[in-house]
Coordinates of C-alpha atoms and ligand atoms in Angstrom, one line a residue:
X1 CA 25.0 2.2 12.6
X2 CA 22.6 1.4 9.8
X3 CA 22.3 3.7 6.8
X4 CA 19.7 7.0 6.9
X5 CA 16.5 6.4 4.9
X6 CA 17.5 8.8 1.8
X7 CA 20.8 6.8 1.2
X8 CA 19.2 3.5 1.8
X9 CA 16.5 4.7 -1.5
X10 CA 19.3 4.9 -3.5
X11 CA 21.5 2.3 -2.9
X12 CA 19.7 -0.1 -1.3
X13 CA 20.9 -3.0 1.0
X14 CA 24.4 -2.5 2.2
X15 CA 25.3 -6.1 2.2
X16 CA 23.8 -7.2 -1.3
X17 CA 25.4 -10.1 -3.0
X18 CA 24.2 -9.1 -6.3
X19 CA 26.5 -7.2 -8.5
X20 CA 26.7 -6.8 -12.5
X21 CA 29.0 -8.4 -14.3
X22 CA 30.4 -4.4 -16.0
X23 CA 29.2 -2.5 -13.1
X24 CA 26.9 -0.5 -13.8
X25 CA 25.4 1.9 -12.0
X26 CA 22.0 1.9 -12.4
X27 CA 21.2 -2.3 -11.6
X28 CA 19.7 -4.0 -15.2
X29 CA 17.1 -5.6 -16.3
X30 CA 17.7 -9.0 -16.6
X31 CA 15.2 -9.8 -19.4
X32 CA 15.1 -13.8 -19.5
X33 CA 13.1 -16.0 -18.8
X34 CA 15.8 -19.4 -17.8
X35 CA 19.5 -19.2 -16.9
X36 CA 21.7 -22.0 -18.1
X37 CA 23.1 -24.7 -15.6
X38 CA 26.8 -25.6 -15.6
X39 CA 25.9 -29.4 -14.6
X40 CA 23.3 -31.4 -13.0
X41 CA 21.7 -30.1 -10.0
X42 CA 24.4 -26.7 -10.4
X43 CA 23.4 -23.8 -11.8
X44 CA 26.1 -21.3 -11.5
X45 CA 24.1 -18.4 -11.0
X46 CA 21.6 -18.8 -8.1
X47 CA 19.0 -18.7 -10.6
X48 CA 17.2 -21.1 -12.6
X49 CA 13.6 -19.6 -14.4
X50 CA 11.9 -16.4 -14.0
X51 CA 8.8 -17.3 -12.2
X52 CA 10.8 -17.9 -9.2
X53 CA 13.4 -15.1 -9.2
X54 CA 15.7 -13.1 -11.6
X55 CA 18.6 -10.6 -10.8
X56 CA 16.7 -7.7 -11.3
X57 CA 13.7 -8.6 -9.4
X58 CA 15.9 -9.9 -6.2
X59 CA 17.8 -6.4 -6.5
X60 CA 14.4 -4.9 -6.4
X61 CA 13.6 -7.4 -3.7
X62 CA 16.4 -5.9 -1.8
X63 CA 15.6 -2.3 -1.8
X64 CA 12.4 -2.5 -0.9
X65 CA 13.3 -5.1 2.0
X66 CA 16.1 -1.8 2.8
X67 CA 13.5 0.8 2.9
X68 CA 10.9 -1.3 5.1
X69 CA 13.9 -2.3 7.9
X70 CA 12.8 -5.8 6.8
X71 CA 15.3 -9.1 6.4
X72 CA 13.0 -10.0 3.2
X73 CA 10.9 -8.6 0.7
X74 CA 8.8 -10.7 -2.1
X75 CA 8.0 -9.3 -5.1
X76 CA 4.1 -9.9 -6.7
X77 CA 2.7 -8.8 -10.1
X78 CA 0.2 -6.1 -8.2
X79 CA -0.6 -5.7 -4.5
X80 CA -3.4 -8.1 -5.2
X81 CA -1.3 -10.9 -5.9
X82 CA 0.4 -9.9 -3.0
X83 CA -2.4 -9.7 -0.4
X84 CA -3.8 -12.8 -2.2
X85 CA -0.8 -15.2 -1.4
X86 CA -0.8 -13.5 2.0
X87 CA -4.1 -15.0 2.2
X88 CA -3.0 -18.0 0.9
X89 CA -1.4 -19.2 4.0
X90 CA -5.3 -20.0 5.6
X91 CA -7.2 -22.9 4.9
X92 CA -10.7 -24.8 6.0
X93 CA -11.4 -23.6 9.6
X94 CA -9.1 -20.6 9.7
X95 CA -10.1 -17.1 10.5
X96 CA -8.9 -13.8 9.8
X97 CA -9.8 -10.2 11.6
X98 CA -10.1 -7.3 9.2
X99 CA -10.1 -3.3 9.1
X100 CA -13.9 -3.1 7.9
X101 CA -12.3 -0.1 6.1
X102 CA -9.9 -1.7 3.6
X103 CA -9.4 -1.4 -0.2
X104 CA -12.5 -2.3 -1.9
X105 CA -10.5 -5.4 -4.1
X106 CA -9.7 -7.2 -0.7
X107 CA -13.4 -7.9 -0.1
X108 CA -14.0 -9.2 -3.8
X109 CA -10.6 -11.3 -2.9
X110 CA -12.5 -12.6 0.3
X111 CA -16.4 -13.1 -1.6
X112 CA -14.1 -15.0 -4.7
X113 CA -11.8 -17.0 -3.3
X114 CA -10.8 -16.8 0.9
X115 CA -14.8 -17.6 1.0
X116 CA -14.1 -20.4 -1.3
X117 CA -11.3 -21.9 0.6
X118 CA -13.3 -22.1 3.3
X119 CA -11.2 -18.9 5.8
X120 CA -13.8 -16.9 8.0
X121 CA -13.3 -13.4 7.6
X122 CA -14.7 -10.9 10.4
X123 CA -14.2 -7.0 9.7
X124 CA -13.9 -5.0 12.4
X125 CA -13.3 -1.4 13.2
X126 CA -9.8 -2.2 14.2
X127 CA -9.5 1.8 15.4
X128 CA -10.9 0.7 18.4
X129 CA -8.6 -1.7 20.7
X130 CA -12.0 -3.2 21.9
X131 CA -13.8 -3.9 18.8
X132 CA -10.7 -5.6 17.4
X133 CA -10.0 -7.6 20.7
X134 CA -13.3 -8.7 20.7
X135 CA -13.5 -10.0 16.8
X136 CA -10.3 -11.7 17.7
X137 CA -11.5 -15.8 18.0
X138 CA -9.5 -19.1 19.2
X139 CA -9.2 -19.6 15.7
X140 CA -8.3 -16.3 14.4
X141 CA -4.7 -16.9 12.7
X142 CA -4.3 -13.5 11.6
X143 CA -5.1 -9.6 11.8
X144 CA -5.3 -8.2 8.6
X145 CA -5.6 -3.9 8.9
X146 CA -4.5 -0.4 7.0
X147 CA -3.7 2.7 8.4
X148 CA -4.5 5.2 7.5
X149 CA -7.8 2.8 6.1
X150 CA -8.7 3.7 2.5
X151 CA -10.5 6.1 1.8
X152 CA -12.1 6.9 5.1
X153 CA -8.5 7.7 6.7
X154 CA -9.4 5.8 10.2
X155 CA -6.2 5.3 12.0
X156 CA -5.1 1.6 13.9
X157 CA -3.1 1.7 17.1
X158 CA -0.3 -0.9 15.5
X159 CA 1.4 -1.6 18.6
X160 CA -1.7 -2.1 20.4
X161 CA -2.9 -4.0 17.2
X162 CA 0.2 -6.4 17.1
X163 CA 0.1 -7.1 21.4
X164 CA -3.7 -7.9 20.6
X165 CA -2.9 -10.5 17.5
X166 CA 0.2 -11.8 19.3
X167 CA -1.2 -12.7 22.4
X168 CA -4.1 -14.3 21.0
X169 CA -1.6 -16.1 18.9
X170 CA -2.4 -14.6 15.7
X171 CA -0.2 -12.8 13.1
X172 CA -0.5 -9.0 12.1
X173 CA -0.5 -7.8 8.9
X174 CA 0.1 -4.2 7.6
X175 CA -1.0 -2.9 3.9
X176 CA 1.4 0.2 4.5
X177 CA 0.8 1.6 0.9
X178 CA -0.9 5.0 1.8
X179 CA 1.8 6.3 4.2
X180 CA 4.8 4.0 2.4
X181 CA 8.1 3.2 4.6
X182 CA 9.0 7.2 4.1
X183 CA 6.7 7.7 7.3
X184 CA 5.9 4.3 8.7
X185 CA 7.2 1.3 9.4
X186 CA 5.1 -1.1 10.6
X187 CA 7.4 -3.8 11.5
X188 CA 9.3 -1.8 14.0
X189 CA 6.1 -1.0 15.6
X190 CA 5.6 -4.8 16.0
X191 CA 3.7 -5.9 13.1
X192 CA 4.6 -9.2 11.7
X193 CA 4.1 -8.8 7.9
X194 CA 3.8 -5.6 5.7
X195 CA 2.0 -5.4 2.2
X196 CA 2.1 -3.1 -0.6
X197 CA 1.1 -2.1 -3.7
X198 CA 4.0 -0.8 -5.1
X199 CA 1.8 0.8 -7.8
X200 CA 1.2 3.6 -5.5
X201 CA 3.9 5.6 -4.1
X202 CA 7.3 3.2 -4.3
X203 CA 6.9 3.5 -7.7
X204 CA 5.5 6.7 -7.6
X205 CA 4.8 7.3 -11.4
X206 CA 1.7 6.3 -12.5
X207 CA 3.3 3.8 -14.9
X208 CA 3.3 0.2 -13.1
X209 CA 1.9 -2.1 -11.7
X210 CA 3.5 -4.2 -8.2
X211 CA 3.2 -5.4 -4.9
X212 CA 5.3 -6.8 -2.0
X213 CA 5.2 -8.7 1.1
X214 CA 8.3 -8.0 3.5
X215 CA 8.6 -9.5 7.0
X216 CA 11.4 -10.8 9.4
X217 CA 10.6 -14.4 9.7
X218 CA 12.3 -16.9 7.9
X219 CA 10.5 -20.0 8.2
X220 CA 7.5 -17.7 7.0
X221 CA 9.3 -15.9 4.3
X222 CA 10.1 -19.2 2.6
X223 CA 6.3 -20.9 2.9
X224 CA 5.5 -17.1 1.2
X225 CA 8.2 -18.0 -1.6
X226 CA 6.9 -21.0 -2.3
X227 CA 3.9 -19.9 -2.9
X228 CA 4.6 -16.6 -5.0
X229 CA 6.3 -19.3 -7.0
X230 CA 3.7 -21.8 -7.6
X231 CA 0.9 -19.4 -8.4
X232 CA 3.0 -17.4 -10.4
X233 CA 2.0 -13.9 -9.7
X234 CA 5.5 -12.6 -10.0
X235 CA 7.0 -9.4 -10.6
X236 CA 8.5 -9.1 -14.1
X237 CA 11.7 -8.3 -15.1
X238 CA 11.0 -4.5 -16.4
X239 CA 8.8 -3.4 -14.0
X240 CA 11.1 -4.4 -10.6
X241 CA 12.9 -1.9 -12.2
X242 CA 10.4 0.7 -12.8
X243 CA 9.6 0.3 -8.4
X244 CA 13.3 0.4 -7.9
X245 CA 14.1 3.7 -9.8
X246 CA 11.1 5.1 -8.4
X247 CA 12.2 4.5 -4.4
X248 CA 15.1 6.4 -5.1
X249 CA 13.1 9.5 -5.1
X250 CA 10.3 8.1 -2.7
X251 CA 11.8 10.5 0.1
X252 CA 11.7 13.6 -1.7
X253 CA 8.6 12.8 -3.8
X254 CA 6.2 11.9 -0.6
X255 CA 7.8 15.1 1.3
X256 CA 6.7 17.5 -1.1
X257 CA 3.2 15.6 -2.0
X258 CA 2.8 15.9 1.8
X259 CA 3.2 19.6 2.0
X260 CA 1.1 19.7 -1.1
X261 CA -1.8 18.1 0.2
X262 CA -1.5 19.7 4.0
X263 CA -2.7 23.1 1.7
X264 CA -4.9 21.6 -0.2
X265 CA -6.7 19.9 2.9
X266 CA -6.5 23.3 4.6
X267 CA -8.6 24.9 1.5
X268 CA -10.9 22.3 1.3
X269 CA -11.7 22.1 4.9
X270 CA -12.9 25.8 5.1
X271 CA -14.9 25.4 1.8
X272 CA -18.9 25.8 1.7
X273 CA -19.1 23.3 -0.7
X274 CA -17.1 20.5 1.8
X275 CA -19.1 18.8 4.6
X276 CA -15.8 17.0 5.8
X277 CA -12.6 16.3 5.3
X278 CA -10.4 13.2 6.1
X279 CA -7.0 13.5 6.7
X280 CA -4.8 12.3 8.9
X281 CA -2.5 16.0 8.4
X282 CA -5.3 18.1 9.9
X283 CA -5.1 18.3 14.3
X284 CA -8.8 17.9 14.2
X285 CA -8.6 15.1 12.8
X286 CA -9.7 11.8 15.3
X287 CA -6.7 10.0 14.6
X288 CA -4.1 13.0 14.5
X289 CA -2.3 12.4 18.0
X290 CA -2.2 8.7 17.6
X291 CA -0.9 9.0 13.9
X292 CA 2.1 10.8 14.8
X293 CA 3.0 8.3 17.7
X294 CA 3.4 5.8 15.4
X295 CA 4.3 7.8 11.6
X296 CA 6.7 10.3 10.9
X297 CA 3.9 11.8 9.0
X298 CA 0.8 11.7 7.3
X299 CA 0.8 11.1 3.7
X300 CA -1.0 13.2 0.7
X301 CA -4.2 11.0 0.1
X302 CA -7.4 12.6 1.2
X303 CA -11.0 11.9 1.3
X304 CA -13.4 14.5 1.7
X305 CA -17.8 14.7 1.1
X306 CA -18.8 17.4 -0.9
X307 CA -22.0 19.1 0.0
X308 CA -24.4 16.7 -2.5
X309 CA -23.7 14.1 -5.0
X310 CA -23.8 16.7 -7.9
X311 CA -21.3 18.4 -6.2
X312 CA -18.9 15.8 -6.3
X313 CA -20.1 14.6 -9.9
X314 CA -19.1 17.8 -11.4
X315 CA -15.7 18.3 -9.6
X316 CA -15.2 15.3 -11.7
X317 CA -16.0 16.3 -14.8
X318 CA -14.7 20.2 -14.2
X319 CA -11.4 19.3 -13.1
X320 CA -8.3 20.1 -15.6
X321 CA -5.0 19.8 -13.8
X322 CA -6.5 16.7 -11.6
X323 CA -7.0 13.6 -13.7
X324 CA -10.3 11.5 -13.1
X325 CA -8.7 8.0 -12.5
X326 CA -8.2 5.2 -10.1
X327 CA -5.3 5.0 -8.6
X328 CA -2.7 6.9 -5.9
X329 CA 0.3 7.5 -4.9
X330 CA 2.2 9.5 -8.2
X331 CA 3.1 12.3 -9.6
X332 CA 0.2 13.0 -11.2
X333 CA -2.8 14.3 -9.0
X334 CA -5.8 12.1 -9.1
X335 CA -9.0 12.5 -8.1
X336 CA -11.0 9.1 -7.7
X337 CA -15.1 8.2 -6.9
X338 CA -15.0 5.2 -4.6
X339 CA -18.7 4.2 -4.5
X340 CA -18.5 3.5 -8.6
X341 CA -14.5 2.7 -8.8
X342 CA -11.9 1.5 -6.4
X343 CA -14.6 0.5 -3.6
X344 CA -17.7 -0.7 -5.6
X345 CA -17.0 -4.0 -4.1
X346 CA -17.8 -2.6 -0.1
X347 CA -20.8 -4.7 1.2
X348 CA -23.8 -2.0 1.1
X349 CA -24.1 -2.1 5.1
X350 CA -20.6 -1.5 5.1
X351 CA -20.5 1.6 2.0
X352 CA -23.3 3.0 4.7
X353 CA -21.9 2.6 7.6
X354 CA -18.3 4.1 6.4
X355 CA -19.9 6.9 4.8
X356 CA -19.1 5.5 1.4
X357 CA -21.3 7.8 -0.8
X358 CA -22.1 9.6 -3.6
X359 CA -20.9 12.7 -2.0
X360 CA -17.2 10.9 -1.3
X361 CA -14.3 11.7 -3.3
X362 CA -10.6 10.4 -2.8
X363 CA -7.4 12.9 -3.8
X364 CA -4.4 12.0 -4.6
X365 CA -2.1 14.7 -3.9
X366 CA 0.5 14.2 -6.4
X367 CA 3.7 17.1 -7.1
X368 CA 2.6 19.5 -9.2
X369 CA 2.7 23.5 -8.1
X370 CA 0.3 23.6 -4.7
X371 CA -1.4 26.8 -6.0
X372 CA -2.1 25.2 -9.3
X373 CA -3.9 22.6 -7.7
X374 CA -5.7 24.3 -5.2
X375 CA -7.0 26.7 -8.3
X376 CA -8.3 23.7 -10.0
X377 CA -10.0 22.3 -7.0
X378 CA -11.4 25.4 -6.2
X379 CA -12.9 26.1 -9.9
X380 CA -14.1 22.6 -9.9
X381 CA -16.0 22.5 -6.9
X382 CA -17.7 26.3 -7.1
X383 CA -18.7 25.1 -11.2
Ligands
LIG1 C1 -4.3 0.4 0.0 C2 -4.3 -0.5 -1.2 N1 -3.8 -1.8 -1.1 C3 -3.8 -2.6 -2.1 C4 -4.2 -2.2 -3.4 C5 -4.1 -3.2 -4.5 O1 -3.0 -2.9 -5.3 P1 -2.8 -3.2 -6.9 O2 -3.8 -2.2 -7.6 O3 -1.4 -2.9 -7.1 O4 -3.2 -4.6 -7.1 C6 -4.7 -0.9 -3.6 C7 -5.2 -0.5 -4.9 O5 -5.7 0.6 -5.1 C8 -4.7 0.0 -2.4 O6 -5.2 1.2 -2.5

């Protein structure tokens, strides 16, 4: 019987190869850039140069691949070096089927560069089964979604999603970084690839900066390799170990920043001063039932529109325990402005249609005392 999530945090992947040479406890950091070779064509190690892999980052490699029930895991400077070698795999002709709600830097990666390389892009509200099976073409080689979406907290069906892509012959890919493999894992559920940016809550601490891509498939896993290797986005020696000391509290971090946010969202959502409030924790919620079929839980971000623009402009500024920064996922509550930061990149139509405004504000609920943050909140909003 495979190991329980909590143990496999801390130690990882029962059948790991890698052990230090004085066996220590807590896995190194292996800061060098070559390895020496014993002879021609023999290295002696398994590893040659940096770029392409290094103990620590492998070790790193390993728990994440642990925590995500996946055979590998592929370590990337940031999430977007991570989603951008995913969508490195498309060429000319290719097209790929988006959540229209999606981390504002994926559509600057798709007007930059997947535009560039000539890959079609079609977002659709992949919430509903019909939309995405209609957006779904002959030469549609992947689905690309998050759930829950950022920052409007829409929920995917990712079974649903994954019998969709696969029988259309298309690949689906996961960005589980809001709900992490504490309470989802979308491989088990079907989904052929799952991306994260470890910046958020593996890491959980404010304090790096990573991404991974973990899947099943071999033949897949090395084409992915080979390319994390020749554009050279890879994670560094120092900061795989930042993400792999920070998993070993993901458990117990994300339960408590849960519980944390569920009273937070239950303040705000009776407040004058709050139109709505999106979270995936509260049973009105649209996506609630179908969350919890899929997710052990439901995560502490939250998006929510304040009553006007100066409204949410001065919980900005009034805030004192919450810091006003980009960013999610750590110890340290957050509170972000996606029209101006993480999402000024939305197409207008898009911003409009989603509700991304000048009323919107994005929390994220990080583990300080509950009641000290919902004092804050509170003081901030009333002014
Ligand atoms: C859901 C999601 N995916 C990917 C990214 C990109 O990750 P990174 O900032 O590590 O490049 C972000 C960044 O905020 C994000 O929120």
């Amino acid at each position: 019987m495979s190991r329980a999530f909590e143990t496999r945090c801390i130690h990882g992947r029962e059948d790991s190869r890698l052990n230090d040479a004085f066996r220590a406890v807590s896995f190194p950091i292996y800061q060098t850039a070559t390895f020496s070779h014993i002879e021609t064509g023999h290295n002696g190690s398994g590893f040659d140069y940096t770029r392409e892999s290094n103990p620590t980052r492998t070790h790193t490699e390993e728990a994440v691949a642990a925590v995500e029930s996946a055979r590998h895991a592929i370590g990337f400077s940031s999430g977007m070096a991570a989603i951008s070698c995913f969508f490195e795999l498309f060429g000319r002709g290719d097209h790929v089927v988006c959540s229209e709600d999606l981390y504002g830097g994926v559509f600057r990666l798709h007007r930059l560069v997947s535009e560039k390389n000539g890959v079609g892009i079609t977002y659709a509200d992949t919430s509903d089964p019909d939309e995405l099976a209609a957006a779904i073409r002959p030469e549609t080689k992947a689905v690309y979604l998050e759930t829950p979406t950022n920052p409007m907290m829409h929920i995917t069906d990712i079974r649903r999603a994954a019998e969709l892509a696969h029988s259309r012959g298309a690949l689906l890919a996961v960005d589980n970084t809001f709900l992490s493999p504490r309470f989802q894992n979308p491989l088990l559920l079907g989904a052929d690839i799952v991306i994260h940016s470890a910046s958020k809550f593996l890491s959980g601490h404010n304090d790096t900066v990573a991404g991974f891509i973990c899947l099943n498939d071999d033949r897949l896993a090395e084409e992915l390799r080979l390319l994390a290797k020749t554009t050279g986005a890879s994670l560094s020696p120092f900061d795989s170990f930042l993400v792999e000391r920070g998993i070993k509290t993901l458990a117990v971090r994300m339960e408590r920043q849960q519980e944390n946010a569920l009273a937070l969202a239950e303040v705000l959502n009776g407040h004058p001063r709050v139109r709505d409030v999106c979270y995936a924790g509260l049973a009105a919620h649209k996506g609630y039932e179908l969350n919890l079929s899929q997710a052990s839980g439901f995560g502490s971000m939250i998006s929510l529109h304040t009553d006007t623009p100066e409204t949410a402009l001065g919980v900005l500024h009034r805030v004192r325990l919450f810091t006003f920064a980009e960013s999610l996922g750590g110890t340290e509550s957050l509170v972000t402005y996606p029209l101006v930061q993480t999402h000024s990149d939305v197409p207008q139509q898009l911003k409009d249609k989603l509700g991304i405004d000048g009323t919107l504000l994005r929390i994220s609920v990080g583990l300080e005392n509950s009641d000290d943050l919902i004092r804050d909140i509170t003081q901030a909003l009333e002014g």
